[in-house]
Every structure is written in structure tokens, then in C-alpha cells.
Tab-separated table of C-alpha atoms in Angstrom:
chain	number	residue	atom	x	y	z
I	24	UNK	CA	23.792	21.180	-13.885
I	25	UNK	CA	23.454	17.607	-12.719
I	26	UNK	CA	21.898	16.968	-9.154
I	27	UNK	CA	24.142	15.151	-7.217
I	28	UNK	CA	23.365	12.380	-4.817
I	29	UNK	CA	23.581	12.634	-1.219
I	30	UNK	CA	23.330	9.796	1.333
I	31	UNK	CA	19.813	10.316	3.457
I	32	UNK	CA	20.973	7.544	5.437
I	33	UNK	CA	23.931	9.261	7.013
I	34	UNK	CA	21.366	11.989	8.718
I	35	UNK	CA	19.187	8.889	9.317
I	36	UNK	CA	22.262	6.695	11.375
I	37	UNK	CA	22.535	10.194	13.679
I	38	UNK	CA	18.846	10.434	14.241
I	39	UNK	CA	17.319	8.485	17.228
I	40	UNK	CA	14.341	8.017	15.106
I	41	UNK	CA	15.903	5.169	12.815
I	42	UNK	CA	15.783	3.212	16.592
I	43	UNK	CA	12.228	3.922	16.690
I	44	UNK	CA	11.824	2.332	13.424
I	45	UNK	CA	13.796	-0.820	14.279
I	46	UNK	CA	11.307	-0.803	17.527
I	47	UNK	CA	8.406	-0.690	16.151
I	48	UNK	CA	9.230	-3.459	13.342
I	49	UNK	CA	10.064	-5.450	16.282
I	50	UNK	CA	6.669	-4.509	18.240
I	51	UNK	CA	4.815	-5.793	15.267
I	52	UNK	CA	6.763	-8.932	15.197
I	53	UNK	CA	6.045	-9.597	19.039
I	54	UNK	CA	1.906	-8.590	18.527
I	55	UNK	CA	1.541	-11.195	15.759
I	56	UNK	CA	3.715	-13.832	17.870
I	57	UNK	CA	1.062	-13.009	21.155
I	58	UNK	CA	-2.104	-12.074	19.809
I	59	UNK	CA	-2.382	-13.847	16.422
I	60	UNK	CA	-3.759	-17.346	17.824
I	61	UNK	CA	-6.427	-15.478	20.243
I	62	UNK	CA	-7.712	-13.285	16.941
I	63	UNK	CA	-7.914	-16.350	14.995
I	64	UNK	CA	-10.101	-17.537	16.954
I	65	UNK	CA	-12.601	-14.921	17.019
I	66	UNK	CA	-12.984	-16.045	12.816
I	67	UNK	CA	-15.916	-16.981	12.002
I	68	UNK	CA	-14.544	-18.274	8.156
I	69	UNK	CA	-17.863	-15.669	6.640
I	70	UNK	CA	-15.541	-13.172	5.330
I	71	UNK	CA	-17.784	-10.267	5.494
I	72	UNK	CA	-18.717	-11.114	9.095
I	73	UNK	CA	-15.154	-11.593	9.867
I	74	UNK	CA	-14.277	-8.102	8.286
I	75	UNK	CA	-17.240	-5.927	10.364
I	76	UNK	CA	-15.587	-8.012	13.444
I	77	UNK	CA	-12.084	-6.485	12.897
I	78	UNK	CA	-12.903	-3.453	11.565
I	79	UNK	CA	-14.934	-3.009	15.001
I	80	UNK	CA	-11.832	-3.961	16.967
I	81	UNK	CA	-9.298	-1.955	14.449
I	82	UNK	CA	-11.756	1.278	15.426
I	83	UNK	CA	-11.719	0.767	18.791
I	84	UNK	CA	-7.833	0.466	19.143
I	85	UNK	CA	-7.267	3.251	16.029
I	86	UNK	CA	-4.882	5.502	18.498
I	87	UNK	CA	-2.624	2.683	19.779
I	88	UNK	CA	0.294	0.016	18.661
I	89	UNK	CA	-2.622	-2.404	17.633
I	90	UNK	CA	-4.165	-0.656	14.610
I	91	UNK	CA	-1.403	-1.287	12.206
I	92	UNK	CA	-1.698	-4.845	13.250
I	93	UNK	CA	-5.598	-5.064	12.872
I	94	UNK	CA	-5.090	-2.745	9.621
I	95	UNK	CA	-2.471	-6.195	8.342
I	96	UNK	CA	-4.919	-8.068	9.245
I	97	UNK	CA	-7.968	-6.635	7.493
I	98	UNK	CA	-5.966	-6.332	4.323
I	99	UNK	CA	-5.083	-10.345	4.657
I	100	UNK	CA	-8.651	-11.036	4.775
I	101	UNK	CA	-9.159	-8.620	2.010
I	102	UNK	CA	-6.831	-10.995	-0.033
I	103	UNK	CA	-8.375	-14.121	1.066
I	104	UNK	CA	-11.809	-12.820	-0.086
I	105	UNK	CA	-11.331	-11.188	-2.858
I	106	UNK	CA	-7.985	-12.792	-4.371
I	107	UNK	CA	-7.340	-16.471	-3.188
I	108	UNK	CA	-10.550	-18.472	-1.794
I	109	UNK	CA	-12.496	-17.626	-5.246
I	110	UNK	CA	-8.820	-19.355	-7.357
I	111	UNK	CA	-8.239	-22.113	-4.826
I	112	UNK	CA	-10.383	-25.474	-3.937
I	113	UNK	CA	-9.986	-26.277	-0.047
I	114	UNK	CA	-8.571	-22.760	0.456
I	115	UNK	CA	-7.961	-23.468	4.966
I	116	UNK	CA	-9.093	-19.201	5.533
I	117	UNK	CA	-7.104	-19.053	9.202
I	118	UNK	CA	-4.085	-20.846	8.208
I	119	UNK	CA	-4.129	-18.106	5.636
I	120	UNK	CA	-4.380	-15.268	7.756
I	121	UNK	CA	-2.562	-16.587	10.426
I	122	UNK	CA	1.198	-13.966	10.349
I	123	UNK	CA	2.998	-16.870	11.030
I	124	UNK	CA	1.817	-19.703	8.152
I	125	UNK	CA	4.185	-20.224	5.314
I	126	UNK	CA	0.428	-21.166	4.032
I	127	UNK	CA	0.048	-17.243	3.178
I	128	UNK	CA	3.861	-16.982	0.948
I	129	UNK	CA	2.920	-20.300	-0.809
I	130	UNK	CA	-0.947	-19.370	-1.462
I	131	UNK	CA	-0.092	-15.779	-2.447
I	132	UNK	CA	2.815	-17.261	-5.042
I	133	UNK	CA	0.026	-20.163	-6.471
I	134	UNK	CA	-2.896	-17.264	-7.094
I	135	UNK	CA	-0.541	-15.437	-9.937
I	136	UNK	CA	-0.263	-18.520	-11.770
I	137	UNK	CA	-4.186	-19.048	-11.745
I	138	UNK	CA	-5.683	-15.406	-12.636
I	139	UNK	CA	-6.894	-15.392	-16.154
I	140	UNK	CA	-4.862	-12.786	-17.924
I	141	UNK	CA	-7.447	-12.648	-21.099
I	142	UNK	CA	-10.872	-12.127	-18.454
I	143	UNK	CA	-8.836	-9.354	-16.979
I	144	UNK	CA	-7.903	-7.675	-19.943
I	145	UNK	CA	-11.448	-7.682	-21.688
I	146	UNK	CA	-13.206	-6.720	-18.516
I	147	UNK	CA	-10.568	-3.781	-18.034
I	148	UNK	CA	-11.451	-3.026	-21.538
I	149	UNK	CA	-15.291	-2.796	-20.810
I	150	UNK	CA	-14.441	-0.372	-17.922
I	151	UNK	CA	-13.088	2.114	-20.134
I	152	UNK	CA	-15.871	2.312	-21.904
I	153	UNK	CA	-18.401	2.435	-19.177
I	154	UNK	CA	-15.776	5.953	-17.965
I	155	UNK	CA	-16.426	6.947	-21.563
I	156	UNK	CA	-20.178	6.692	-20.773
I	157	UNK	CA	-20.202	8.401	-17.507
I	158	UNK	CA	-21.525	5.362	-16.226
I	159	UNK	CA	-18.956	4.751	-13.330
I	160	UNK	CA	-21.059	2.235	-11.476
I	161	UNK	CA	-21.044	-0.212	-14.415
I	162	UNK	CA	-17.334	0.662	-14.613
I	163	UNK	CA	-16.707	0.082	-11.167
I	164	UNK	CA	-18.223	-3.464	-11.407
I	165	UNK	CA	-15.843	-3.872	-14.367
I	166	UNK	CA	-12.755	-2.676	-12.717
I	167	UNK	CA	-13.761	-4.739	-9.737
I	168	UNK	CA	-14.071	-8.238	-12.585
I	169	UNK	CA	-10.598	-7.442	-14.303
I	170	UNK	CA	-9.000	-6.585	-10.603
I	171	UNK	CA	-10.032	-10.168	-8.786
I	172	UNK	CA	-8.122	-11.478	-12.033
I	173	UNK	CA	-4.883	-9.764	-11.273
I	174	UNK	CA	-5.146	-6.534	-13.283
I	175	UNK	CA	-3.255	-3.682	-11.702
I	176	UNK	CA	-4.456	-1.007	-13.313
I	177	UNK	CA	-7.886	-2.480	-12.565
I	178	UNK	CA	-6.997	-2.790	-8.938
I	179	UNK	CA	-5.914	0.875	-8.644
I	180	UNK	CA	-9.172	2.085	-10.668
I	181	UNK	CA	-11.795	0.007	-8.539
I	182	UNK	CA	-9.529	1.334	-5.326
I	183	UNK	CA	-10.841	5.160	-6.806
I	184	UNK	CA	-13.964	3.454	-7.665
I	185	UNK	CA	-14.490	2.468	-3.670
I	186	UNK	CA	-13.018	5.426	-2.279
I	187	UNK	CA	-15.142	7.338	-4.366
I	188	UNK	CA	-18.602	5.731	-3.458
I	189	UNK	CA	-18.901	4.672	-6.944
I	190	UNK	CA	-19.678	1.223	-5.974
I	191	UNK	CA	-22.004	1.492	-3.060
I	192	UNK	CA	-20.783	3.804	0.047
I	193	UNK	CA	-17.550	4.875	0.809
I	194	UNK	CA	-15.231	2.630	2.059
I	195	UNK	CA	-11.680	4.117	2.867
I	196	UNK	CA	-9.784	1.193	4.422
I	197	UNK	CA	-10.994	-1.591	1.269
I	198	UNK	CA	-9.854	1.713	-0.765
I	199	UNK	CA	-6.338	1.384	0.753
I	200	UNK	CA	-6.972	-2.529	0.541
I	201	UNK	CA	-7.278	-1.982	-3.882
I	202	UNK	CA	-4.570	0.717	-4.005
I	203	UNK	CA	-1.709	-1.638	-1.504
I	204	UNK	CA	-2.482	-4.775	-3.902
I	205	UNK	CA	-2.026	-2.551	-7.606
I	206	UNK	CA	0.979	-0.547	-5.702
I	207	UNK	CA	2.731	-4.093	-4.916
I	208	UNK	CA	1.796	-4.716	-8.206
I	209	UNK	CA	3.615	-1.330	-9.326
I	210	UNK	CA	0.860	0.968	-10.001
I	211	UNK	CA	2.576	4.304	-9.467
I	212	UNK	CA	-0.880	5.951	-9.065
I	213	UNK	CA	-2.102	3.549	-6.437
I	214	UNK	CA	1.256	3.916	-4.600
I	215	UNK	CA	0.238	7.992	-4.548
I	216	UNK	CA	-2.667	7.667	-3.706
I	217	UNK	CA	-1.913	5.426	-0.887
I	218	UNK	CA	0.108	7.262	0.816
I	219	UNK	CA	-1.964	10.568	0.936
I	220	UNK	CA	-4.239	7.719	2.795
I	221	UNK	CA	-1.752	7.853	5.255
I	222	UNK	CA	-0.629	10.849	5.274
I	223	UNK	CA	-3.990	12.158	6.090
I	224	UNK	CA	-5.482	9.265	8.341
I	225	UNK	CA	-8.140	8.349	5.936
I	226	UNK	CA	-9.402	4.706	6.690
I	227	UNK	CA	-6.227	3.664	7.905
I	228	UNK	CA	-4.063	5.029	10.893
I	229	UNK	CA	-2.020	7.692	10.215
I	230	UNK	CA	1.677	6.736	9.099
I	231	UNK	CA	4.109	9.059	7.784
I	232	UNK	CA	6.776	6.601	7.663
I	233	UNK	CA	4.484	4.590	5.396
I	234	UNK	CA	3.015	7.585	3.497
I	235	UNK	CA	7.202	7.850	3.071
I	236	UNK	CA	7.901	4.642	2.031
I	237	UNK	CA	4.834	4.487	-0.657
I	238	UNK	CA	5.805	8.001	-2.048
I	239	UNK	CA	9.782	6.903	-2.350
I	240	UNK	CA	8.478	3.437	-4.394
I	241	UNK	CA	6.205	5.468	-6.353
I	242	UNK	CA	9.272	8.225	-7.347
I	243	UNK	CA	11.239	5.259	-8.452
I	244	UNK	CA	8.755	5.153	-11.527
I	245	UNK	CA	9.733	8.931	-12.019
I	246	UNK	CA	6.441	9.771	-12.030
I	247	UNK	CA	6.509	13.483	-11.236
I	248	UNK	CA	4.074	14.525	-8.932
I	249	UNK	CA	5.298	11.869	-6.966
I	250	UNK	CA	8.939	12.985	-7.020
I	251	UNK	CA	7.393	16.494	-5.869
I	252	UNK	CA	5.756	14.837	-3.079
I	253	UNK	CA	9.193	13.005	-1.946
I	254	UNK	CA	10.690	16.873	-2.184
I	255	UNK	CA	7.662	18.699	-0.261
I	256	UNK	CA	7.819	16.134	2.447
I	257	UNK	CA	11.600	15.819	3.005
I	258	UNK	CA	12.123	20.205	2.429
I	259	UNK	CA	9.488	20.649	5.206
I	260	UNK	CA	10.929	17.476	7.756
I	261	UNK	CA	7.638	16.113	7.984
I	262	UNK	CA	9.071	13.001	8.922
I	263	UNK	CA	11.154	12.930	11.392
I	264	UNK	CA	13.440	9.851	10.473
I	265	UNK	CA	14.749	11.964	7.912
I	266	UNK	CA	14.916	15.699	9.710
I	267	UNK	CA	17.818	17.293	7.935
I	268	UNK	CA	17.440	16.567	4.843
I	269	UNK	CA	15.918	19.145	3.558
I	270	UNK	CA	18.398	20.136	0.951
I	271	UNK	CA	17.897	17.121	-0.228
I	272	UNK	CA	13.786	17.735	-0.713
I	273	UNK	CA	14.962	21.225	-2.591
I	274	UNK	CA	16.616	19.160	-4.809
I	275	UNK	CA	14.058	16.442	-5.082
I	276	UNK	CA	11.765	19.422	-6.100
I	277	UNK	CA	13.522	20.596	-9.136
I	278	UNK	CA	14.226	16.513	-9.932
I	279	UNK	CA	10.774	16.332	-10.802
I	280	UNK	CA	10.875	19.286	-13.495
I	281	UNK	CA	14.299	17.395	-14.866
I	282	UNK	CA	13.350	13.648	-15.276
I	283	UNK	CA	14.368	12.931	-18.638
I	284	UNK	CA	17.822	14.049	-17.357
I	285	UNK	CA	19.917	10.496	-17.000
I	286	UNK	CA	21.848	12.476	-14.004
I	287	UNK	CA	18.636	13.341	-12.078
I	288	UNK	CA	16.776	9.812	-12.607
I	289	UNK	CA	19.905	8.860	-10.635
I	290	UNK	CA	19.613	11.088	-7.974
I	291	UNK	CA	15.754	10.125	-7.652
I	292	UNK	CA	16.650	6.153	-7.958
I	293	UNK	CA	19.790	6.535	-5.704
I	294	UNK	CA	18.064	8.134	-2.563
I	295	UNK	CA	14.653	6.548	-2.651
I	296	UNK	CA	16.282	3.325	-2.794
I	297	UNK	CA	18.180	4.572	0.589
I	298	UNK	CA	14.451	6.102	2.043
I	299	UNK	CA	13.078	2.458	0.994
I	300	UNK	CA	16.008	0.675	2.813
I	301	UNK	CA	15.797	2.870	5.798
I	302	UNK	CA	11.668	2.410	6.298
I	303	UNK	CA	12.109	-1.659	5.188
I	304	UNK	CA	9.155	-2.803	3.805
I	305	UNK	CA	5.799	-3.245	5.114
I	306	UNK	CA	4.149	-6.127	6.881
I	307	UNK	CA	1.391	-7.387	4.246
């Protein structure tokens, strides 16, 4: 029997949280308008010192409106580190970082162009066979070469790599960091695996509408533990933009049994992309 579609967003128009959401994308908007300039200033341009400096501030604010806008932040000078300055000659660090700099769009669009497909795919290929060896910190250093060259998969596996202390200690948030760039990169993993970050409140702040949006992206690849995780979270109303729905999560949950069922890859594609539209996307 096929599983039919129902529209999350009517439960979402009748629930006072979807004006939360709308408030909160507009809170961001007004923190990077008022705070971005006094931040930049604090830069130093050494990346590493600038990243200790933020992370120091990002901990200090973790329970209030600021953390998701330290955590954007962080993760931009994440990208500037690892991703841009190394590709790009007079690379101007603040302008990148700055929210408001059509700098970031244009730098971010010129990078993809310059990464070496070939490097990436031979170093990727070397990591495999350091896994093969047990020998996950030579791995990790591999993953970590074919990932500053654009390699998704890379990206994701390094993100493990870091989160697992494979590569030195521990480091949860530049875990997030590896798994955001290989999920925009649509690594279906990485987009699981982020959102159990936030889900739990593991090196980021804790963000179920995020966890939400990353699990509904990674469903659309109909991968099914994902799928499952969509159906767990919207049968129980863990989120409470989408209380009432969980008939929908029932459903979801036997989707991700039926997948190679045309009918029910519609029903995933049709209501994620309404979860996805509800959430919008994230500030990078």
C-alpha cells in the first residue's frame, strides 16, 4: 500500500512555533548587522589565534542568542583556513568573514574552480589504505590532504577522524566544521552525523531545528537510517515546530523499510522538502 503524502506545513502554519522560527532568522540577521564590525576587530588575521579567541567567547555565551552566531563565525574562519587563504593570493581574511561582504559568495564560488580534483582523489585513495592498515592517524592526515582539495567524502571522513581524536585530541566543533562543509557538499553521512551533533549539544549549541533540517536533507538521499531518524523525531514531537505530526513520523518509519518503492521515495522527497522549506536554510 503506497504511503501517501501529507502537508507538515499545514500543522506548522497553526503552530506559534513557525513565528519563532521567522524570529530567530531575523535575530541572527540583526546580531551580524550590530556586532559583526566590533568582532572583526578583535581579528588578529593568525587563524589559530583567531579561532582560541572565538571559541573562548562562543563558550562563554554557549546558553544565549549569541552562540549560533559565534558558532557561524568559527565555521567561516574554519573555511578561510582550511579552504580559501591556502587557493587564493591576497586572500583580505576580515572582508571574508565579515556576514555582510559579497567578498565571502564570490571567494567561496572562485575556491571550487581551483581545488585539484586529481590530488584529492589520490590522497583519498591513500586513506583507504591507511583504514585497511589500522593506521588511522596516517589516514586521518590523508583524509585531511584530499578534504582541503574539495573531496566530500574526504571531508566527512577527516570530520570522524577529528571527532574521533584520531588526529590529535578531540575537537567537536572543527568535527561539525568537516561534517557542515561534506553535508553542503551532499555527504548523506556527514549530514547524519551532524545533526546528532546537535541534537545532543556536542561542540556546538544544541539545535533541534537544525538537527531537523540536517536529518530532512540527509532523507532526501533515501538513505535509511536517516529516514528512521526523520520518523523517530517527528512520532515522538521532539521538535516542536512540527508537534502533530506524528502520524506522519509512523509513516516516515515504515518509509525507510520501503525505499525502493517509487510511491514512498515520494512521500520521503515530498515532506522533507516541506520540513526543509519550513526550517530555511542555515546561515553559513
Amino acid at each position: 500500500m503506497p504511503i501517501q503524502a501529507i502537508d507538515i506545513r499545514l500543522s506548522l502554519k497553526k503552530n506559534s512555533q513557525a513565528k519563532v522560527i521567522e524570529k530567530e532568522i531575523k535575530l541572527m540577521s540583526m546580531l551580524d548587522c550590530f556586532f559583526s564590525d566590533a568582532i572583526l576587530e578583535k581579528l588578529s588575521g593568525n587563524f589559530d589565534d583567531d579561532i582560541q579567541m572565538l571559541k573562548s567567547e562562543y563558550a562563554a555565551c554557549a546558553n544565549t542568542v549569541f552562540a549560533e552566531f559565534y558558532e557561524t563565525l568559527i565555521f567561516r574562519v574554519y573555511r578561510a583556513k582550511f579552504l580559501i587563504a591556502p587557493k587564493m593570493p591576497n586572500f583580505r581574511y576580515k572582508e571574508y568573514v565579515d556576514s555582510q561582504s559579497q567578498y565571502f559568495e564570490t571567494c567561496n564560488e572562485l575556491v571550487e574552480k581551483l581545488f585539484d580534483q586529481q590530488k584529492a582523489e589520490q590522497f583519498y585513495a591513500d586513506a583507504l589504505k591507511y583504514v585497511a592498515m589500522k593506521d588511522y592517524a596516517s589516514a586521518g592526515a590523508s583524509f585531511y590532504a584530499s578534504a582541503i582539495e574539495g573531496n566530500v567524502n574526504a571531508q566527512y571522513n577527516y570530520g570522524v577522524s577529528v571527532y574521533n581524536g584520531e588526529v590529535g585530541e578531540p575537537d567537536y566543533l572543527e568535527s561539525a566544521f568537516w561534517y557542515l562543509m561534506a553535508s553542503l557538499g551532499g555527504n548523506a553521512k556527514a549530514m547524519s552525523n551532524l545533526g546528532i551533533q546537535y541534537r545532543n549539544g556536542v561542540g556546538v549549541k544544541q539545535n533541534l531545528n537544525r538537527m531537523m533540517y540536517w536529518y530532512a536533507k540527509g532523507a532526501q538521499m533515501f538513505m535509511p537510517s536517516i529516514v528512521h531518524d526523520v520518523g523517530l523525531v517527528l512520532a515522538n514531537e521532539e521538535v516542536e515546530a512540527f508537534a502533530g505530526n506524528a502520524s506522519i513520523g509512523r509513516a516516515f518509519l515504515q518509509a525507510a523499510y520501503r525505499l525502493d518503492e517509487p510511491d514512498v521515495r515520494e512521500f520521503v522527497t515530498d515532506n522533507t522538502e516541506q520540513i526543509i522549506e519550513a526550517l530555511g536554510d542555515p546561515e553559513i
